[in-house]
PDB file of C-alpha atoms in Angstrom:
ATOM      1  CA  UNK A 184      72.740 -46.355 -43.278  1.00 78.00           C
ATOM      2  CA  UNK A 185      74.205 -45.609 -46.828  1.00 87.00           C
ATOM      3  CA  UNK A 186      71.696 -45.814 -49.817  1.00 93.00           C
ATOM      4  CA  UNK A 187      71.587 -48.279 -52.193  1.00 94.00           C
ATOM      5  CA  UNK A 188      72.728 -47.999 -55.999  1.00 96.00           C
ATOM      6  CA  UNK A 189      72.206 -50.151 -58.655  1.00 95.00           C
ATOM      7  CA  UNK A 190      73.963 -51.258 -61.181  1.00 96.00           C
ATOM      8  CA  UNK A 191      77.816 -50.941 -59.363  1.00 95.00           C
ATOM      9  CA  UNK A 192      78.752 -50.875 -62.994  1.00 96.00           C
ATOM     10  CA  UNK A 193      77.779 -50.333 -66.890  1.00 96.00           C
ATOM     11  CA  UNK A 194      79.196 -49.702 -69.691  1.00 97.00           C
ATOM     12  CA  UNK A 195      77.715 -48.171 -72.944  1.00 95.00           C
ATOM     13  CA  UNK A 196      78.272 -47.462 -76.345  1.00 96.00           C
ATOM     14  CA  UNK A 197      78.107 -43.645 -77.519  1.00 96.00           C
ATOM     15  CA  UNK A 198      74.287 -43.027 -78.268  1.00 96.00           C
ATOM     16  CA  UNK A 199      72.788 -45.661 -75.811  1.00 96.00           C
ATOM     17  CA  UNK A 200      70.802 -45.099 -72.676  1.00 96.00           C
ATOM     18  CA  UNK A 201      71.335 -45.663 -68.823  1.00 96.00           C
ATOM     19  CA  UNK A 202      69.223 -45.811 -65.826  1.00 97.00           C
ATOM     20  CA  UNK A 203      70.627 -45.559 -62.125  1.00 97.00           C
ATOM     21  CA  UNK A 204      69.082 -46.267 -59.211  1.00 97.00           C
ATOM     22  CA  UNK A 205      69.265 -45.460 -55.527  1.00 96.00           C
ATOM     23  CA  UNK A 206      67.295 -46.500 -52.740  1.00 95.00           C
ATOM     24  CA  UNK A 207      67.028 -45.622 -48.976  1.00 92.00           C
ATOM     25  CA  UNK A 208      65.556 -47.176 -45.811  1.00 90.00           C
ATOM     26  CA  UNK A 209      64.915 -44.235 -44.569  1.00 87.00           C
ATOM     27  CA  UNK A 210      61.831 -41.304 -45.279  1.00 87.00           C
ATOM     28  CA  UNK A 211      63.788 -38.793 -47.193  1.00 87.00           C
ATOM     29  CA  UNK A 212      63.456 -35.110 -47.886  1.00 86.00           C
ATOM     30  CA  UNK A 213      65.626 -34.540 -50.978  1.00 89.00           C
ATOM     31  CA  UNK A 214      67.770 -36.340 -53.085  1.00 92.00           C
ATOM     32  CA  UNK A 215      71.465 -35.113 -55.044  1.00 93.00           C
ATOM     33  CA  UNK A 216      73.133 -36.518 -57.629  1.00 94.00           C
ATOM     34  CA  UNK A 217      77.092 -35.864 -58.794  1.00 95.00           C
ATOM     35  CA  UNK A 218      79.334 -37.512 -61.189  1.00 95.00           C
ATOM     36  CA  UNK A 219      82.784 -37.772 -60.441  1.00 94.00           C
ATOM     37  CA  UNK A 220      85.561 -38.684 -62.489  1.00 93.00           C
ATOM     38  CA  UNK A 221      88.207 -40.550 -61.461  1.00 88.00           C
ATOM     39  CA  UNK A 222      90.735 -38.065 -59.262  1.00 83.00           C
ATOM     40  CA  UNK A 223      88.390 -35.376 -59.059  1.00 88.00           C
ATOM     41  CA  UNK A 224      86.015 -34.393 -56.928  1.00 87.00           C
ATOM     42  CA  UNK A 225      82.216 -34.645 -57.098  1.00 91.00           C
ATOM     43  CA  UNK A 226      80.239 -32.471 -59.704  1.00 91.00           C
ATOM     44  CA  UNK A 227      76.902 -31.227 -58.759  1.00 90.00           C
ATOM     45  CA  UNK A 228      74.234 -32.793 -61.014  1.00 91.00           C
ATOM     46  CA  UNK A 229      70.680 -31.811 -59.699  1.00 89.00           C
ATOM     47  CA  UNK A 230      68.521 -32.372 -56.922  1.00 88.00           C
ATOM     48  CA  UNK A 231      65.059 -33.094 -56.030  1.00 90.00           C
ATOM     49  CA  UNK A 232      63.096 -31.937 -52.827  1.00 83.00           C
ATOM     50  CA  UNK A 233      59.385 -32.958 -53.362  1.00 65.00           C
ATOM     51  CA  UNK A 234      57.979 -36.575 -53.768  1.00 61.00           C
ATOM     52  CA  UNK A 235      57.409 -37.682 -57.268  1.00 59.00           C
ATOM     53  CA  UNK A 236      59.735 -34.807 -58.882  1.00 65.00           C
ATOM     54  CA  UNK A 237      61.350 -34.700 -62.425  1.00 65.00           C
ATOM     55  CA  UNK A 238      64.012 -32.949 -63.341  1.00 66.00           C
ATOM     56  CA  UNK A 239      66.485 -32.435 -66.878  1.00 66.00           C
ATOM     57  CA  UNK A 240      69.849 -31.085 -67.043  1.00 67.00           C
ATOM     58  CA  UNK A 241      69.997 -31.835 -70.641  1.00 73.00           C
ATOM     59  CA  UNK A 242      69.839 -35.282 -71.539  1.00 86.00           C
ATOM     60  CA  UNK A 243      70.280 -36.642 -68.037  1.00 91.00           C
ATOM     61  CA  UNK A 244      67.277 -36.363 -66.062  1.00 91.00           C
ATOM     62  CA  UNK A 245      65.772 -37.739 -62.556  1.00 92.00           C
ATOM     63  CA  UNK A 246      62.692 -38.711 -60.912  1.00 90.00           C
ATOM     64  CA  UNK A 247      62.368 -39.019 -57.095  1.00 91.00           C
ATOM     65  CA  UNK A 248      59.413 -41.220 -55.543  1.00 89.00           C
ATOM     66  CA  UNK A 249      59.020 -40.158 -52.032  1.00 86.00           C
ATOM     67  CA  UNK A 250      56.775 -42.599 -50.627  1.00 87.00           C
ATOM     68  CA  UNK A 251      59.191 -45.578 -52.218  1.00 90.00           C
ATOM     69  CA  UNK A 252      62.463 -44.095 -50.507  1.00 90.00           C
ATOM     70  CA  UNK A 253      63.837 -44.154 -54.079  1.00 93.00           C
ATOM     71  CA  UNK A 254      65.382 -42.092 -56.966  1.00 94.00           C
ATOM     72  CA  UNK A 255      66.463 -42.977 -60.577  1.00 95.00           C
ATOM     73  CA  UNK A 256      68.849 -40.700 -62.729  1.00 96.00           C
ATOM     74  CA  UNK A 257      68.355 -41.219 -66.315  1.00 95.00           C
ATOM     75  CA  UNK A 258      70.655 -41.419 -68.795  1.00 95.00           C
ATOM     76  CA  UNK A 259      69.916 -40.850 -72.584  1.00 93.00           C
ATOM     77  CA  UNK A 260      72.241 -40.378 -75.775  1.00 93.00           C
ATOM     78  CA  UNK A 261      74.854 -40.865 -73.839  1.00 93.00           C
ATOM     79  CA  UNK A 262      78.392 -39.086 -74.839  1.00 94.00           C
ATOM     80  CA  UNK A 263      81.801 -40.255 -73.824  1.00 95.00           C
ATOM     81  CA  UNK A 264      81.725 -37.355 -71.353  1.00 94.00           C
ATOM     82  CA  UNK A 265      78.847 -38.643 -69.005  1.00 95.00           C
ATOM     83  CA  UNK A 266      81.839 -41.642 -68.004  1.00 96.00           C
ATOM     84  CA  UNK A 267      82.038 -41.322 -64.423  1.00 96.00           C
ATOM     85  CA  UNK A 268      81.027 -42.653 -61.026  1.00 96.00           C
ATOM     86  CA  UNK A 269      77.825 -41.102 -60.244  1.00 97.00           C
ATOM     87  CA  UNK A 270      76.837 -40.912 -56.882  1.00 96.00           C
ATOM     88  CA  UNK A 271      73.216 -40.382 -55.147  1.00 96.00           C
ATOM     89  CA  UNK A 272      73.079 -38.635 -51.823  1.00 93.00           C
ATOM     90  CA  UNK A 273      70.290 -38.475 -49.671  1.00 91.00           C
ATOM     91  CA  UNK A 274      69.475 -36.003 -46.888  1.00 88.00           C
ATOM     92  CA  UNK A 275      67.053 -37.515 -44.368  1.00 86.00           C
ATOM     93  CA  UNK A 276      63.186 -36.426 -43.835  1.00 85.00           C
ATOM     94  CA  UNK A 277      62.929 -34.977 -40.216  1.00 78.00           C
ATOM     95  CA  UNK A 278      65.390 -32.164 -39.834  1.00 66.00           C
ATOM     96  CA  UNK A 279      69.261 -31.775 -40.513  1.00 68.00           C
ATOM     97  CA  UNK A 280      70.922 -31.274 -43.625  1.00 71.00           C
ATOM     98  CA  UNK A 281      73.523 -33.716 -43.807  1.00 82.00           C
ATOM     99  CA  UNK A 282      73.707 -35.985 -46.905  1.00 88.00           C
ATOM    100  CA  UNK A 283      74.386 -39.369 -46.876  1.00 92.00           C
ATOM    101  CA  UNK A 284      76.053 -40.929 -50.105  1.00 94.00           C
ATOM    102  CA  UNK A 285      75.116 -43.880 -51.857  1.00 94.00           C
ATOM    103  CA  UNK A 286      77.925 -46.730 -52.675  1.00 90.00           C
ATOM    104  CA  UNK A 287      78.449 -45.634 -56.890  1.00 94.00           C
ATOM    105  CA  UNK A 288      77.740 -46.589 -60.192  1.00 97.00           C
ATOM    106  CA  UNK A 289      80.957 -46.712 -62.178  1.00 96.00           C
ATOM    107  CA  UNK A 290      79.365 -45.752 -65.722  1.00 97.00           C
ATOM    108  CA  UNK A 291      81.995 -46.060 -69.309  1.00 97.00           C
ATOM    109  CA  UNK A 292      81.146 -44.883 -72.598  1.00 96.00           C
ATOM    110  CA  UNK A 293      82.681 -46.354 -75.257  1.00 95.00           C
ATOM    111  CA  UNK A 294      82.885 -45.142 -78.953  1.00 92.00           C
TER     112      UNK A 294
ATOM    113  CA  UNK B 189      83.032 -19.299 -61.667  1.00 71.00           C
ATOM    114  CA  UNK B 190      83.642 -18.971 -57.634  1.00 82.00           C
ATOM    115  CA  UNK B 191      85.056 -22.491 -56.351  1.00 91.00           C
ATOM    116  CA  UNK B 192      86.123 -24.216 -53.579  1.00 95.00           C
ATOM    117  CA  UNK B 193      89.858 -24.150 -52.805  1.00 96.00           C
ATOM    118  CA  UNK B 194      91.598 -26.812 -51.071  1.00 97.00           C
ATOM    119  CA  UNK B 195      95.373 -27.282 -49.993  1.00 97.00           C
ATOM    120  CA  UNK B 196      97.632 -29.236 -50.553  1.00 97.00           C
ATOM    121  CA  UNK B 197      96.632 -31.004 -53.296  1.00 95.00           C
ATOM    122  CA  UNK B 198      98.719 -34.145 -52.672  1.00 96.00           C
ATOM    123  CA  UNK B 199     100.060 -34.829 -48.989  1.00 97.00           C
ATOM    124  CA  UNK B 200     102.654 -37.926 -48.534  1.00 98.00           C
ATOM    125  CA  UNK B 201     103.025 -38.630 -44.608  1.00 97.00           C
ATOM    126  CA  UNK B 202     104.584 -40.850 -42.650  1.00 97.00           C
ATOM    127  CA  UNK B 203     102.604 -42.919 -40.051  1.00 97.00           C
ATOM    128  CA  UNK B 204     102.401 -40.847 -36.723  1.00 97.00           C
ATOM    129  CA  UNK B 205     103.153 -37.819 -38.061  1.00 97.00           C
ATOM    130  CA  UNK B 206     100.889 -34.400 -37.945  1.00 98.00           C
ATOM    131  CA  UNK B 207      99.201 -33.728 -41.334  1.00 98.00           C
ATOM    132  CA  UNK B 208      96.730 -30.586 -41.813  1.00 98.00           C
ATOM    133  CA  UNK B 209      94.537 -29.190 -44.537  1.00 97.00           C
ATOM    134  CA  UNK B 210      93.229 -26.163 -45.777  1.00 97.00           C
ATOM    135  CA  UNK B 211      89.656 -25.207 -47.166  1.00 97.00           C
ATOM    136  CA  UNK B 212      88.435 -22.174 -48.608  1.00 97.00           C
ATOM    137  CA  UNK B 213      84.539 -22.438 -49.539  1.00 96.00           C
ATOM    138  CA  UNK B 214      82.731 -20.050 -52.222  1.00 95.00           C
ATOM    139  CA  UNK B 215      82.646 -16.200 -51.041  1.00 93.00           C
ATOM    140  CA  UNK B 216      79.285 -16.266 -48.920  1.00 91.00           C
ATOM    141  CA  UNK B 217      79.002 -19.929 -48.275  1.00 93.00           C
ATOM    142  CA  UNK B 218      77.682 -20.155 -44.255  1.00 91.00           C
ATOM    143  CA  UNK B 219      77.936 -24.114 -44.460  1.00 92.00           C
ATOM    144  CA  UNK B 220      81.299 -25.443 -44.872  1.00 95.00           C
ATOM    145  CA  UNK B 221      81.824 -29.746 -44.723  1.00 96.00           C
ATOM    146  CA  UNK B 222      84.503 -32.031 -44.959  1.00 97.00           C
ATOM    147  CA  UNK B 223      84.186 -35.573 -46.272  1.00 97.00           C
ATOM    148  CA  UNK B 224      86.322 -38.496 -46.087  1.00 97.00           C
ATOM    149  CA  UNK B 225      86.562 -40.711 -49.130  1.00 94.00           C
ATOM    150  CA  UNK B 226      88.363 -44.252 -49.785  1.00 92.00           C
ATOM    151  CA  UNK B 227      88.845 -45.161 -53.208  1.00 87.00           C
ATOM    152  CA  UNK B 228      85.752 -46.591 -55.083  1.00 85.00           C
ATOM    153  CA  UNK B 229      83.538 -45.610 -52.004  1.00 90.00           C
ATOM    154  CA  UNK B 230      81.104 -42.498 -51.795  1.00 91.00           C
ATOM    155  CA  UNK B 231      82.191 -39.586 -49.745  1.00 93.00           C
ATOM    156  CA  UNK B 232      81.713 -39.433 -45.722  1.00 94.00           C
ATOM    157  CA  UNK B 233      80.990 -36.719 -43.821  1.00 95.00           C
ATOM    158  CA  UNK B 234      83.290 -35.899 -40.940  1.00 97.00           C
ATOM    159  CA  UNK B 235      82.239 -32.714 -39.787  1.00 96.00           C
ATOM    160  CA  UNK B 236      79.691 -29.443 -40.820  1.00 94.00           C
ATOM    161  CA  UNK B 237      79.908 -26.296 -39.652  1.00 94.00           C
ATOM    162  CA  UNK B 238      77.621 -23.586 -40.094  1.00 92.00           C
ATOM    163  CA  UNK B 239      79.156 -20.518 -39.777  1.00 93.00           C
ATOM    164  CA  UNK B 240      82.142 -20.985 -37.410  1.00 93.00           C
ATOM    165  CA  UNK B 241      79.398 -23.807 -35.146  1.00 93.00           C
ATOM    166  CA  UNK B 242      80.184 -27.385 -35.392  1.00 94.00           C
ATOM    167  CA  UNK B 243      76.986 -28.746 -36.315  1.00 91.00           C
ATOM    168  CA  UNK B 244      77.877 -32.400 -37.266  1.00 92.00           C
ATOM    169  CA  UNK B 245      80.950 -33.791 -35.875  1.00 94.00           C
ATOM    170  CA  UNK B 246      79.818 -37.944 -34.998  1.00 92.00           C
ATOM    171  CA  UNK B 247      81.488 -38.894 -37.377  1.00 92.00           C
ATOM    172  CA  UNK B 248      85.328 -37.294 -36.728  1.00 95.00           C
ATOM    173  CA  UNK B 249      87.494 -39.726 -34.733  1.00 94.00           C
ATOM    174  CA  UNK B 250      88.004 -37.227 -32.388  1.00 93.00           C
ATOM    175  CA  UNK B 251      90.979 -38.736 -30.761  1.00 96.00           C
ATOM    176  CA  UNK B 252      93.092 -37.897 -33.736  1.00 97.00           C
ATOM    177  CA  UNK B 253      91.016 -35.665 -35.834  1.00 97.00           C
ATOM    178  CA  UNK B 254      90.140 -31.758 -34.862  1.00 97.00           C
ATOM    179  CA  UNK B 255      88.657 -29.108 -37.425  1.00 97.00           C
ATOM    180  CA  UNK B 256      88.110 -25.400 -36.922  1.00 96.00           C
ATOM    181  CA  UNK B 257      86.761 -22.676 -38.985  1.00 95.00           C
ATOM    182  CA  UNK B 258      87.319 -19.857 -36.554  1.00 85.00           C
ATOM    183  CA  UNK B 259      86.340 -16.674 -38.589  1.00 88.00           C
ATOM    184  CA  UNK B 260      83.230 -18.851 -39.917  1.00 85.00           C
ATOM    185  CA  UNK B 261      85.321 -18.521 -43.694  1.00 92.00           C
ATOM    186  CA  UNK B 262      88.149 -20.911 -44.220  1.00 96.00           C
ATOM    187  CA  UNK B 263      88.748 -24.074 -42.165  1.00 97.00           C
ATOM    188  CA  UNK B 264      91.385 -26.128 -41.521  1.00 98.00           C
ATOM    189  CA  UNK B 265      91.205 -30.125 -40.320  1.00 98.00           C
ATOM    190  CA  UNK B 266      94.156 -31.306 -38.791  1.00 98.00           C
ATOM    191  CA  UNK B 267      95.142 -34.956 -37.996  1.00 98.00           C
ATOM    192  CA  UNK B 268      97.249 -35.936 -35.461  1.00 97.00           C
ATOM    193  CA  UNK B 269      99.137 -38.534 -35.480  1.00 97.00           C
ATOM    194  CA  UNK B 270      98.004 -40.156 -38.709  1.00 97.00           C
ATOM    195  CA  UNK B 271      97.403 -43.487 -39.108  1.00 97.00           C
ATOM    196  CA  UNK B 272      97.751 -46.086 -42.129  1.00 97.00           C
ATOM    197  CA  UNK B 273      94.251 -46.444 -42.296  1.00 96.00           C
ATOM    198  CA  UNK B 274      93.781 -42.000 -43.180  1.00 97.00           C
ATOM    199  CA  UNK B 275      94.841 -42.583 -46.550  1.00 97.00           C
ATOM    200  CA  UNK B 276      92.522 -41.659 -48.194  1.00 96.00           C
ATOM    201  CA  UNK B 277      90.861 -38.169 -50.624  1.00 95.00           C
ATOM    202  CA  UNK B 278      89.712 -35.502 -47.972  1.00 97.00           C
ATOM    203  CA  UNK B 279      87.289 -33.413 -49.796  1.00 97.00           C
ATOM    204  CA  UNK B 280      86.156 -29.856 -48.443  1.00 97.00           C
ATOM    205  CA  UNK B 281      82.343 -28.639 -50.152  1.00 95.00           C
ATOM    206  CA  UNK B 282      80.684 -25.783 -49.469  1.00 94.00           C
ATOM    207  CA  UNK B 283      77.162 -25.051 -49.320  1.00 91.00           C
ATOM    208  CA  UNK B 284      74.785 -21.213 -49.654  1.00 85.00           C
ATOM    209  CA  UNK B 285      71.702 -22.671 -47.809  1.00 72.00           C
ATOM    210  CA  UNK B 286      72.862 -26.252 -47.020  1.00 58.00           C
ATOM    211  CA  UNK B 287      71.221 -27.421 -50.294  1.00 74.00           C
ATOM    212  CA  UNK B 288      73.415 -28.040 -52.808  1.00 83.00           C
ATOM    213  CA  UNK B 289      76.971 -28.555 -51.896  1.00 89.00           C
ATOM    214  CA  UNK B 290      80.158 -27.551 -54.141  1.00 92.00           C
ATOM    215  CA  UNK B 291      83.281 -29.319 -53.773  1.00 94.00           C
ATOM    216  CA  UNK B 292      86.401 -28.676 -53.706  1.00 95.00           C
ATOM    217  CA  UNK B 293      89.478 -30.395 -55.781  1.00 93.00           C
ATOM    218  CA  UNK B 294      89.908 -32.813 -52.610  1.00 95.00           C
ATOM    219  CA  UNK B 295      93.738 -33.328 -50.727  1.00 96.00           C
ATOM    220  CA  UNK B 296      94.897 -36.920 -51.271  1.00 96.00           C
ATOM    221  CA  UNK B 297      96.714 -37.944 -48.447  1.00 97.00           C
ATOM    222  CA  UNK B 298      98.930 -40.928 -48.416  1.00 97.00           C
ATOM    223  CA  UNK B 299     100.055 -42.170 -44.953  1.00 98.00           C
ATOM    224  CA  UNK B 300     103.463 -44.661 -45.233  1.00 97.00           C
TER     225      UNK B 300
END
């Protein structure tokens, strides 16, 4: 089953903040986050393999909750180069390494 | 920067007509994947190989759809015949441990 983002959609003003969420009903072992503008292909963002970790690529960060199935990518200052769809995907608890993409957050940031 | 190559970049086809695609994933990459993606969805996986093994393939509609990466380096996914519904961006990522994957540009195939 595909996770869960929310918000499908925001839009920001140069400087303000963002928070996206993704959710799974499933026990997960890590989580990955890209960005991907529009007509190119994914861009690795970060990931997180242990319940309850934070990590910072600059002024986007993430925290991933293990026991809640959920992750949230932060968002702060944003520039006019974070516009994107960011997508979460999830690799399953168990075994395997195949990740399973969330449905998007179309983020815009406008001057 | 190594990066994933993928060709063509743009494919027009017509409906029932064979289409294939070429990936080449970073130098050293033993997991190779291709992904399916319709516009304003998330990508799907199709198939994974590790090495030159198939190690994921539910997902390929295998009465159409065949992949191969037979010197466990570059791969190639073929479709035959293609279908309306294929249209879509067929993205190729690569992966050193299966942790982080790396994509490639993607093919965007159009099927009239």
């Amino acid at each position: 089953q595909q996770p869960v983002q929310s918000p499908q959609a925001v839009i920001l003003r140069e400087g303000e903040d963002a928070v996206i969420n993704c959710s799974s009903s499933k026990a997960l072992y890590s989580v990955h986050w890209y960005r991907q503008k529009h007509g190119e292909a994914p861009v690795f963002l970060m990931i997180l393999l242990k319940g309850g970790e934070q990590k910072g690529h600059e002024k986007i960060s993430a925290s991933f909750n293990e026991k809640k199935q959920q992750s949230s990518l932060y968002l702060t200052a944003s520039q006019l180069s974070y516009s994107g769809t960011y997508f979460c995907g999830m690799r399953p608890a168990g075994g395997g390494n195949k990740l399973t993409f969330g449905t998007g957050t179309q983020l815009k940031v406008e001057l | 920067e190594a990066e994933v190559a993928q060709s063509p970049r743009y494919k027009i086809t017509e409906k029932s007509q064979a289409v294939a695609f070429w990936c080449d994933p970073i130098s050293g990459h033993a997991t190779l994947y291709w992904y399916r993606q319709i516009l304003g969805q998330g990508p799907e996986l199709l198939v994974q190989f590790q090495d030159e093994s198939v190690v994921d393939d539910s997902q390929l509609p295998k009465d159409r759809f065949s992949a191969e990466r037979l010197k466990g380096v570059d791969s190639t996914l073929k479709i035959q015949p293609a279908e309306l519904g294929d249209s879509a961006m067929y993205l190729c990522a690569s992966s050193p441990v299966g942790i982080e994957q790396y994509f490639g540009p993607g093919t965007r195939l159009t099927v009239t």
